[in-house]
PDB file of C-alpha atoms in Angstrom:
ATOM      1  CA  PHE A   1      83.208 203.278  11.529  1.00 39.00           C
ATOM      2  CA  LEU A   2      87.203 203.560  11.599  1.00 42.00           C
ATOM      3  CA  TRP A   3      88.481 204.082  15.051  1.00 40.00           C
ATOM      4  CA  GLY A   4      92.356 204.773  15.204  1.00 43.00           C
ATOM      5  CA  ASP A   5      93.689 201.207  13.991  1.00 44.00           C
ATOM      6  CA  ILE A   6      90.792 199.194  15.119  1.00 45.00           C
ATOM      7  CA  LEU A   7      87.307 198.641  12.592  1.00 46.00           C
ATOM      8  CA  CYS A   8      83.900 198.001  14.053  1.00 46.00           C
ATOM      9  CA  ASN A   9      81.049 196.698  12.463  1.00 47.00           C
ATOM     10  CA  THR A  10      77.979 198.278  14.311  1.00 42.00           C
ATOM     11  CA  LEU A  11      75.298 195.612  13.092  1.00 44.00           C
ATOM     12  CA  THR A  12      77.123 193.519  13.933  1.00 47.00           C
ATOM     13  CA  PHE A  13      79.465 194.077  17.161  1.00 51.00           C
ATOM     14  CA  ASP A  14      82.234 192.382  15.123  1.00 58.00           C
ATOM     15  CA  VAL A  15      86.092 194.394  15.327  1.00 53.00           C
ATOM     16  CA  ILE A  16      89.088 194.664  12.921  1.00 56.00           C
ATOM     17  CA  SER A  17      91.659 194.574  12.854  1.00 53.00           C
ATOM     18  CA  ILE A  18      93.787 196.259  10.587  1.00 51.00           C
ATOM     19  CA  THR A  19      97.119 196.846  10.489  1.00 48.00           C
ATOM     20  CA  SER A  20     100.336 198.014   7.765  1.00 50.00           C
ATOM     21  CA  VAL A  21     102.163 195.896   6.225  1.00 49.00           C
ATOM     22  CA  PHE A  22     105.200 196.350   3.717  1.00 50.00           C
ATOM     23  CA  ASN A  23     105.992 194.462   0.869  1.00 54.00           C
ATOM     24  CA  ASN A  24     107.616 195.232  -2.573  1.00 58.00           C
ATOM     25  CA  GLY A  25     108.314 198.480  -1.687  1.00 61.00           C
ATOM     26  CA  VAL A  26     104.223 199.440  -0.403  1.00 59.00           C
ATOM     27  CA  TYR A  27     102.335 199.372   2.427  1.00 54.00           C
ATOM     28  CA  ILE A  28      99.457 197.487   1.888  1.00 56.00           C
ATOM     29  CA  MET A  29      96.350 197.641   4.724  1.00 55.00           C
ATOM     30  CA  ALA A  30      95.760 193.879   6.219  1.00 55.00           C
ATOM     31  CA  ILE A  31      92.676 193.061   8.043  1.00 63.00           C
ATOM     32  CA  LYS A  32      92.809 190.256  10.737  1.00 73.00           C
ATOM     33  CA  LYS A  33      89.118 189.138  12.625  1.00 88.00           C
ATOM     34  CA  PRO A  34      89.668 187.580  16.146  1.00 93.00           C
ATOM     35  CA  LEU A  35      89.952 184.560  15.569  1.00 95.00           C
ATOM     36  CA  GLY A  36      87.790 184.735  19.777  1.00 97.00           C
ATOM     37  CA  MET A  37      88.295 186.875  22.930  1.00 98.00           C
ATOM     38  CA  ILE A  38      90.222 186.699  26.138  1.00 98.00           C
ATOM     39  CA  LEU A  39      87.966 185.915  28.985  1.00 98.00           C
ATOM     40  CA  PHE A  40      90.729 186.216  31.980  1.00 98.00           C
ATOM     41  CA  ASP A  41      94.104 186.858  31.946  1.00 98.00           C
ATOM     42  CA  GLY A  42      94.972 186.296  35.173  1.00 96.00           C
ATOM     43  CA  GLY A  43      99.074 188.278  34.841  1.00 96.00           C
ATOM     44  CA  THR A  44     102.104 186.658  36.883  1.00 95.00           C
ATOM     45  CA  TYR A  45     100.077 186.000  39.569  1.00 94.00           C
ATOM     46  CA  ASN A  46      97.574 183.515  38.685  1.00 96.00           C
ATOM     47  CA  PRO A  47      99.204 181.940  35.338  1.00 98.00           C
ATOM     48  CA  ILE A  48      96.137 181.510  33.170  1.00 98.00           C
ATOM     49  CA  VAL A  49      94.457 182.459  30.338  1.00 98.00           C
ATOM     50  CA  VAL A  50      91.202 181.387  29.862  1.00 98.00           C
ATOM     51  CA  LEU A  51      90.705 181.654  25.504  1.00 98.00           C
ATOM     52  CA  LEU A  52      87.138 181.881  24.009  1.00 98.00           C
ATOM     53  CA  LYS A  53      87.269 180.718  19.827  1.00 96.00           C
ATOM     54  CA  TYR A  54      84.595 181.613  19.034  1.00 94.00           C
ATOM     55  CA  ASP A  55      84.295 178.465  16.080  1.00 88.00           C
ATOM     56  CA  SER A  56      85.172 174.934  16.387  1.00 79.00           C
ATOM     57  CA  ASP A  57      84.781 172.071  13.446  1.00 74.00           C
ATOM     58  CA  ASN A  58      85.667 169.921  16.106  1.00 73.00           C
ATOM     59  CA  VAL A  59      83.760 166.635  14.507  1.00 71.00           C
ATOM     60  CA  LYS A  60      81.722 164.898  18.153  1.00 74.00           C
ATOM     61  CA  THR A  61      80.880 167.987  19.355  1.00 76.00           C
ATOM     62  CA  GLY A  62      79.992 170.386  16.098  1.00 74.00           C
ATOM     63  CA  ASN A  63      80.499 173.829  16.108  1.00 79.00           C
ATOM     64  CA  MET A  64      79.853 175.193  18.939  1.00 93.00           C
ATOM     65  CA  SER A  65      81.949 177.029  20.636  1.00 95.00           C
ATOM     66  CA  GLN A  66      85.208 176.196  22.504  1.00 96.00           C
ATOM     67  CA  ILE A  67      86.158 177.580  25.349  1.00 97.00           C
ATOM     68  CA  TYR A  68      89.968 176.640  26.629  1.00 98.00           C
ATOM     69  CA  ILE A  69      92.107 176.837  30.259  1.00 98.00           C
ATOM     70  CA  ILE A  70      95.372 177.095  30.172  1.00 98.00           C
ATOM     71  CA  ARG A  71      98.529 178.481  31.547  1.00 98.00           C
ATOM     72  CA  ASN A  72      99.757 182.321  30.375  1.00 98.00           C
ATOM     73  CA  ASP A  73     103.616 181.901  30.611  1.00 97.00           C
ATOM     74  CA  MET A  74     103.884 179.180  29.025  1.00 97.00           C
ATOM     75  CA  LYS A  75     103.293 176.524  26.279  1.00 97.00           C
ATOM     76  CA  PRO A  76     100.799 173.545  27.424  1.00 97.00           C
ATOM     77  CA  SER A  77     103.124 170.733  25.816  1.00 96.00           C
ATOM     78  CA  TYR A  78     106.093 171.974  28.057  1.00 97.00           C
ATOM     79  CA  ALA A  79     103.457 172.449  30.588  1.00 96.00           C
ATOM     80  CA  LEU A  80     102.185 169.107  30.581  1.00 94.00           C
ATOM     81  CA  LYS A  81     105.700 167.951  30.189  1.00 94.00           C
ATOM     82  CA  THR A  82     106.822 168.898  33.143  1.00 95.00           C
ATOM     83  CA  GLY A  83     104.017 168.540  35.658  1.00 95.00           C
ATOM     84  CA  ASN A  84     103.500 172.194  35.792  1.00 97.00           C
ATOM     85  CA  ASP A  85      99.236 171.775  34.280  1.00 97.00           C
ATOM     86  CA  ASP A  86      97.843 171.299  37.773  1.00 96.00           C
ATOM     87  CA  LEU A  87      97.066 175.188  38.282  1.00 97.00           C
ATOM     88  CA  ILE A  88      94.832 174.189  34.547  1.00 97.00           C
ATOM     89  CA  CYS A  89      93.557 170.289  34.732  1.00 97.00           C
ATOM     90  CA  GLY A  90      93.936 170.483  39.187  1.00 95.00           C
ATOM     91  CA  GLU A  91      93.701 166.996  40.429  1.00 89.00           C
ATOM     92  CA  CYS A  92      92.835 164.804  37.171  1.00 91.00           C
ATOM     93  CA  ILE A  93      93.797 161.629  36.968  1.00 88.00           C
ATOM     94  CA  HIS A  94      94.540 161.096  33.637  1.00 88.00           C
ATOM     95  CA  ARG A  95      97.076 164.201  33.677  1.00 88.00           C
ATOM     96  CA  VAL A  96      98.566 161.452  35.914  1.00 84.00           C
ATOM     97  CA  GLU A  97      98.444 158.217  33.587  1.00 83.00           C
ATOM     98  CA  GLY A  98      98.987 160.673  30.173  1.00 83.00           C
ATOM     99  CA  THR A  99      95.641 159.233  29.381  1.00 81.00           C
ATOM    100  CA  CYS A 100      93.727 162.009  28.420  1.00 85.00           C
ATOM    101  CA  TYR A 101      91.933 162.528  25.835  1.00 81.00           C
ATOM    102  CA  VAL A 102      93.722 166.150  24.180  1.00 88.00           C
ATOM    103  CA  ASN A 103      96.260 166.069  21.815  1.00 87.00           C
ATOM    104  CA  VAL A 104      98.208 169.019  23.344  1.00 92.00           C
ATOM    105  CA  PRO A 105     100.315 169.381  21.613  1.00 90.00           C
ATOM    106  CA  PHE A 106      99.115 169.279  17.866  1.00 87.00           C
ATOM    107  CA  GLY A 107      95.084 171.100  18.981  1.00 91.00           C
ATOM    108  CA  VAL A 108      95.749 173.170  22.315  1.00 96.00           C
ATOM    109  CA  ASN A 109      98.984 174.090  21.143  1.00 97.00           C
ATOM    110  CA  SER A 110      98.089 175.401  18.327  1.00 96.00           C
ATOM    111  CA  ILE A 111      95.745 178.055  20.708  1.00 97.00           C
ATOM    112  CA  TYR A 112      98.246 179.044  23.021  1.00 98.00           C
ATOM    113  CA  GLN A 113     100.359 180.417  19.457  1.00 97.00           C
ATOM    114  CA  SER A 114      97.629 182.243  18.173  1.00 97.00           C
ATOM    115  CA  TRP A 115      96.559 183.797  21.690  1.00 97.00           C
ATOM    116  CA  LEU A 116     100.349 185.196  21.029  1.00 97.00           C
ATOM    117  CA  ASN A 117      99.802 186.172  17.766  1.00 96.00           C
ATOM    118  CA  GLY A 118      97.526 188.901  18.950  1.00 96.00           C
ATOM    119  CA  ASN A 119      94.604 186.979  16.869  1.00 96.00           C
ATOM    120  CA  TYR A 120      92.655 186.936  20.687  1.00 97.00           C
ATOM    121  CA  GLU A 121      90.255 189.667  21.577  1.00 97.00           C
ATOM    122  CA  ALA A 122      90.254 191.767  24.653  1.00 97.00           C
ATOM    123  CA  LEU A 123      86.509 190.935  27.052  1.00 97.00           C
ATOM    124  CA  ASP A 124      84.025 192.646  26.221  1.00 97.00           C
ATOM    125  CA  TYR A 125      80.613 191.588  26.939  1.00 97.00           C
ATOM    126  CA  ARG A 126      78.994 193.658  24.447  1.00 96.00           C
ATOM    127  CA  ILE A 127      80.868 191.890  21.699  1.00 96.00           C
ATOM    128  CA  MET A 128      80.626 187.733  23.810  1.00 97.00           C
ATOM    129  CA  LYS A 129      76.815 188.502  24.052  1.00 97.00           C
ATOM    130  CA  TYR A 130      76.331 188.826  20.756  1.00 96.00           C
ATOM    131  CA  LYS A 131      78.830 186.444  19.618  1.00 96.00           C
ATOM    132  CA  ILE A 132      77.225 183.718  21.915  1.00 96.00           C
ATOM    133  CA  LYS A 133      73.425 184.363  21.831  1.00 95.00           C
ATOM    134  CA  ASN A 134      72.653 181.811  18.314  1.00 94.00           C
ATOM    135  CA  ASN A 135      75.495 179.832  19.638  1.00 93.00           C
ATOM    136  CA  PHE A 136      76.259 176.525  21.975  1.00 94.00           C
ATOM    137  CA  VAL A 137      79.777 176.555  24.824  1.00 96.00           C
ATOM    138  CA  ARG A 138      82.017 173.650  25.487  1.00 95.00           C
ATOM    139  CA  PHE A 139      83.196 174.807  28.786  1.00 97.00           C
ATOM    140  CA  GLY A 140      86.956 173.236  29.142  1.00 95.00           C
ATOM    141  CA  SER A 141      88.104 171.796  25.817  1.00 94.00           C
ATOM    142  CA  TYR A 142      90.328 172.061  27.933  1.00 96.00           C
ATOM    143  CA  GLY A 143      91.410 172.382  31.070  1.00 97.00           C
ATOM    144  CA  ASP A 144      89.235 171.928  33.972  1.00 98.00           C
ATOM    145  CA  PRO A 145      86.446 174.945  33.198  1.00 98.00           C
ATOM    146  CA  VAL A 146      85.711 175.432  37.427  1.00 98.00           C
ATOM    147  CA  PHE A 147      89.604 177.567  37.801  1.00 98.00           C
ATOM    148  CA  ILE A 148      87.260 180.072  34.698  1.00 98.00           C
ATOM    149  CA  PRO A 149      86.057 182.673  37.962  1.00 97.00           C
ATOM    150  CA  ILE A 150      82.343 181.377  38.199  1.00 97.00           C
ATOM    151  CA  GLU A 151      81.114 185.528  36.864  1.00 97.00           C
ATOM    152  CA  LEU A 152      82.245 184.328  33.092  1.00 98.00           C
ATOM    153  CA  VAL A 153      80.309 180.960  33.947  1.00 98.00           C
ATOM    154  CA  ASP A 154      77.227 182.377  35.129  1.00 98.00           C
ATOM    155  CA  TYR A 155      77.260 184.917  32.027  1.00 98.00           C
ATOM    156  CA  ILE A 156      78.301 182.876  29.653  1.00 98.00           C
ATOM    157  CA  SER A 157      75.537 180.229  30.678  1.00 97.00           C
ATOM    158  CA  LYS A 158      72.725 182.629  30.277  1.00 97.00           C
ATOM    159  CA  ASN A 159      73.329 184.444  27.161  1.00 97.00           C
ATOM    160  CA  CYS A 160      74.168 181.146  24.889  1.00 96.00           C
ATOM    161  CA  LYS A 161      71.645 178.626  23.281  1.00 94.00           C
ATOM    162  CA  GLY A 162      73.621 176.149  25.315  1.00 94.00           C
ATOM    163  CA  TRP A 163      76.441 174.347  27.345  1.00 95.00           C
ATOM    164  CA  THR A 164      78.264 171.360  28.211  1.00 95.00           C
ATOM    165  CA  GLY A 165      81.197 171.199  30.777  1.00 97.00           C
ATOM    166  CA  TYR A 166      83.166 168.537  32.461  1.00 96.00           C
ATOM    167  CA  SER A 167      84.762 168.939  35.967  1.00 97.00           C
ATOM    168  CA  HIS A 168      87.748 166.538  37.665  1.00 96.00           C
ATOM    169  CA  GLN A 169      87.357 168.280  40.144  1.00 97.00           C
ATOM    170  CA  TRP A 170      84.176 167.667  41.774  1.00 97.00           C
ATOM    171  CA  LYS A 171      85.305 165.518  44.863  1.00 97.00           C
ATOM    172  CA  ASP A 172      86.271 169.573  46.184  1.00 97.00           C
ATOM    173  CA  PRO A 173      83.950 171.164  48.571  1.00 97.00           C
ATOM    174  CA  GLN A 174      85.382 174.767  47.348  1.00 97.00           C
ATOM    175  CA  PHE A 175      83.034 174.314  43.305  1.00 98.00           C
ATOM    176  CA  ASP A 176      80.756 172.526  44.665  1.00 97.00           C
ATOM    177  CA  ALA A 177      79.176 176.141  43.583  1.00 97.00           C
ATOM    178  CA  PHE A 178      80.299 174.484  39.663  1.00 98.00           C
ATOM    179  CA  LYS A 179      77.583 171.960  39.836  1.00 96.00           C
ATOM    180  CA  ARG A 180      74.992 174.048  38.411  1.00 96.00           C
ATOM    181  CA  TYR A 181      77.067 173.863  35.472  1.00 97.00           C
ATOM    182  CA  PHE A 182      78.989 170.968  35.388  1.00 98.00           C
ATOM    183  CA  MET A 183      79.306 167.362  34.952  1.00 97.00           C
ATOM    184  CA  ALA A 184      81.495 165.723  37.524  1.00 97.00           C
ATOM    185  CA  SER A 185      84.027 163.837  35.675  1.00 95.00           C
ATOM    186  CA  VAL A 186      84.240 160.145  36.887  1.00 94.00           C
ATOM    187  CA  ASP A 187      85.829 156.547  36.226  1.00 90.00           C
ATOM    188  CA  ASN A 188      84.030 154.386  37.696  1.00 91.00           C
ATOM    189  CA  GLU A 189      81.584 152.766  39.758  1.00 93.00           C
ATOM    190  CA  SER A 190      82.707 154.067  43.524  1.00 95.00           C
ATOM    191  CA  GLU A 191      83.601 157.532  41.451  1.00 95.00           C
ATOM    192  CA  TYR A 192      80.036 157.247  39.938  1.00 96.00           C
ATOM    193  CA  GLN A 193      78.149 156.884  43.460  1.00 97.00           C
ATOM    194  CA  LYS A 194      80.520 159.500  45.513  1.00 97.00           C
ATOM    195  CA  SER A 195      79.721 161.832  43.530  1.00 97.00           C
ATOM    196  CA  ILE A 196      75.430 161.440  42.702  1.00 96.00           C
ATOM    197  CA  ASN A 197      75.697 161.218  46.707  1.00 97.00           C
ATOM    198  CA  LEU A 198      77.427 164.386  46.701  1.00 97.00           C
ATOM    199  CA  GLY A 199      74.174 166.435  44.030  1.00 96.00           C
ATOM    200  CA  TRP A 200      76.828 165.959  41.143  1.00 97.00           C
ATOM    201  CA  ARG A 201      75.345 164.232  38.094  1.00 97.00           C
ATOM    202  CA  SER A 202      78.213 161.923  36.442  1.00 96.00           C
ATOM    203  CA  TYR A 203      79.531 161.618  32.992  1.00 95.00           C
ATOM    204  CA  ARG A 204      81.670 158.549  32.654  1.00 92.00           C
ATOM    205  CA  VAL A 205      84.231 157.556  30.671  1.00 88.00           C
ATOM    206  CA  SER A 206      84.194 154.006  29.978  1.00 84.00           C
ATOM    207  CA  THR A 207      85.479 150.432  28.971  1.00 80.00           C
ATOM    208  CA  ASN A 208      82.679 149.327  27.121  1.00 80.00           C
ATOM    209  CA  ASN A 209      78.881 150.354  26.790  1.00 79.00           C
ATOM    210  CA  ASP A 210      76.868 148.718  30.404  1.00 86.00           C
ATOM    211  CA  THR A 211      75.655 151.205  31.965  1.00 90.00           C
ATOM    212  CA  LEU A 212      74.855 151.383  35.628  1.00 93.00           C
ATOM    213  CA  ASN A 213      71.331 152.222  37.648  1.00 94.00           C
ATOM    214  CA  GLY A 214      70.911 156.128  36.489  1.00 94.00           C
ATOM    215  CA  GLU A 215      72.657 156.143  33.226  1.00 94.00           C
ATOM    216  CA  ILE A 216      72.339 155.980  29.140  1.00 90.00           C
ATOM    217  CA  MET A 217      74.613 155.843  26.683  1.00 89.00           C
ATOM    218  CA  CYS A 218      76.724 159.400  25.666  1.00 88.00           C
ATOM    219  CA  PRO A 219      73.913 160.263  22.807  1.00 84.00           C
ATOM    220  CA  HIS A 220      77.140 159.939  19.849  1.00 81.00           C
ATOM    221  CA  ASP A 221      78.355 156.698  21.480  1.00 71.00           C
ATOM    222  CA  SER A 222      75.081 154.962  20.005  1.00 62.00           C
ATOM    223  CA  GLU A 223      74.804 152.492  17.181  1.00 60.00           C
ATOM    224  CA  SER A 224      73.592 155.131  14.544  1.00 57.00           C
ATOM    225  CA  ASP A 225      73.802 155.828  11.701  1.00 65.00           C
ATOM    226  CA  THR A 226      73.882 159.496  12.025  1.00 68.00           C
ATOM    227  CA  PRO A 227      75.778 160.174  15.671  1.00 76.00           C
ATOM    228  CA  ILE A 228      74.330 162.775  17.038  1.00 83.00           C
ATOM    229  CA  GLN A 229      76.623 166.148  18.160  1.00 86.00           C
ATOM    230  CA  CYS A 230      77.126 168.086  21.068  1.00 86.00           C
ATOM    231  CA  ALA A 231      75.513 171.182  19.949  1.00 84.00           C
ATOM    232  CA  ASP A 232      72.650 169.387  19.590  1.00 85.00           C
ATOM    233  CA  CYS A 233      72.247 166.845  22.123  1.00 88.00           C
ATOM    234  CA  ARG A 234      72.981 169.220  25.396  1.00 85.00           C
ATOM    235  CA  LEU A 235      72.238 167.071  28.706  1.00 92.00           C
ATOM    236  CA  CYS A 236      76.142 167.681  29.899  1.00 94.00           C
ATOM    237  CA  ASP A 237      74.642 170.801  31.204  1.00 95.00           C
ATOM    238  CA  GLY A 238      75.654 169.022  34.897  1.00 95.00           C
ATOM    239  CA  LEU A 239      72.382 171.133  36.462  1.00 93.00           C
ATOM    240  CA  GLY A 240      71.232 173.609  34.098  1.00 89.00           C
ATOM    241  CA  ARG A 241      68.674 173.859  31.992  1.00 87.00           C
ATOM    242  CA  HIS A 242      68.671 169.415  32.254  1.00 90.00           C
ATOM    243  CA  LYS A 243      68.985 169.557  35.375  1.00 89.00           C
ATOM    244  CA  ASN A 244      66.403 166.206  35.463  1.00 90.00           C
ATOM    245  CA  ALA A 245      68.524 164.530  32.590  1.00 91.00           C
ATOM    246  CA  ARG A 246      70.048 161.079  33.669  1.00 94.00           C
ATOM    247  CA  ASN A 247      74.072 160.481  33.965  1.00 95.00           C
ATOM    248  CA  ILE A 248      75.959 160.473  31.146  1.00 93.00           C
ATOM    249  CA  ALA A 249      78.342 157.269  29.825  1.00 91.00           C
ATOM    250  CA  VAL A 250      80.570 157.227  27.437  1.00 88.00           C
ATOM    251  CA  ILE A 251      82.919 155.226  25.235  1.00 80.00           C
ATOM    252  CA  VAL A 252      86.858 155.643  26.223  1.00 74.00           C
ATOM    253  CA  HIS A 253      88.370 158.643  23.131  1.00 61.00           C
ATOM    254  CA  GLY A 254      91.475 159.878  21.731  1.00 56.00           C
ATOM    255  CA  LEU A 255      94.747 159.096  20.421  1.00 53.00           C
ATOM    256  CA  LYS A 256      95.291 155.436  20.137  1.00 62.00           C
ATOM    257  CA  HIS A 257      97.710 154.879  22.970  1.00 57.00           C
ATOM    258  CA  LYS A 258      95.808 157.460  25.091  1.00 56.00           C
ATOM    259  CA  ILE A 259      93.038 154.333  24.753  1.00 55.00           C
ATOM    260  CA  ASN A 260      95.316 151.350  25.213  1.00 61.00           C
ATOM    261  CA  LYS A 261      96.571 152.872  28.427  1.00 63.00           C
ATOM    262  CA  PHE A 262      93.236 154.009  29.362  1.00 62.00           C
ATOM    263  CA  ASN A 263      91.938 150.052  29.470  1.00 60.00           C
ATOM    264  CA  SER A 264      94.961 148.530  30.972  1.00 64.00           C
ATOM    265  CA  ILE A 265      94.947 150.189  33.675  1.00 60.00           C
ATOM    266  CA  SER A 266      92.854 150.672  36.725  1.00 49.00           C
ATOM    267  CA  VAL A 267      92.035 154.292  37.670  1.00 44.00           C
ATOM    268  CA  ALA A 268      92.511 154.266  41.739  1.00 42.00           C
ATOM    269  CA  THR A 269      89.819 155.677  43.546  1.00 38.00           C
ATOM    270  CA  VAL A 270      90.210 158.511  46.886  1.00 36.00           C
TER     271      VAL A 270
END
């Protein structure tokens, strides 16, 4: 049915925007289907926007719905350049060292621009539940997922098929509640042991495929000709559905110059 300028499919809860485009003297009705949903926008007081992108062609993760945590008041690459990305990345050492695997100027900037262009619809729990009920969700495709309101994390985890998520804020006790959902991102053996002692499951980035006690290598990094995608594995859900699973170690990945830099530095522990 047509309601105002919004066309709603009552069977699938798909919401399609209808706009008129003037072309060669003729008004043409243009149909635009949202790419995702705005889960949270903190406005000027807390300038963070959390975006759920419904679909993905990410080769490593598979087709998982992707959640981005970005600033709502500046381009992600500018936030990275000026250090203002601390609001959404917190104490992550890779933000400081420039070794984060995420390609911010290419990937995250396009998400930000798409949001500005109106390609993300307003939060509607009915639509979100329909969109994720047969999907797996990746919390924190960019940004640390502990900066998502925990009631949203809880709702999504209860209504999707499965999820993954990682946080570098595991040392801070104010985020302890998130260990039910996310892995502690650690970068060396010392941090690994500390995270375990604090009750987290861990995800350790390594320069080699040697594992520590209680770890297995990420199944995607196995030497198989058909590596397992995150959507099929889903072990990285903290103390969620795989709370008794082993911890995960993964070979450092991302752009080549970032891999080289990671391999050349010794990440300090606190």
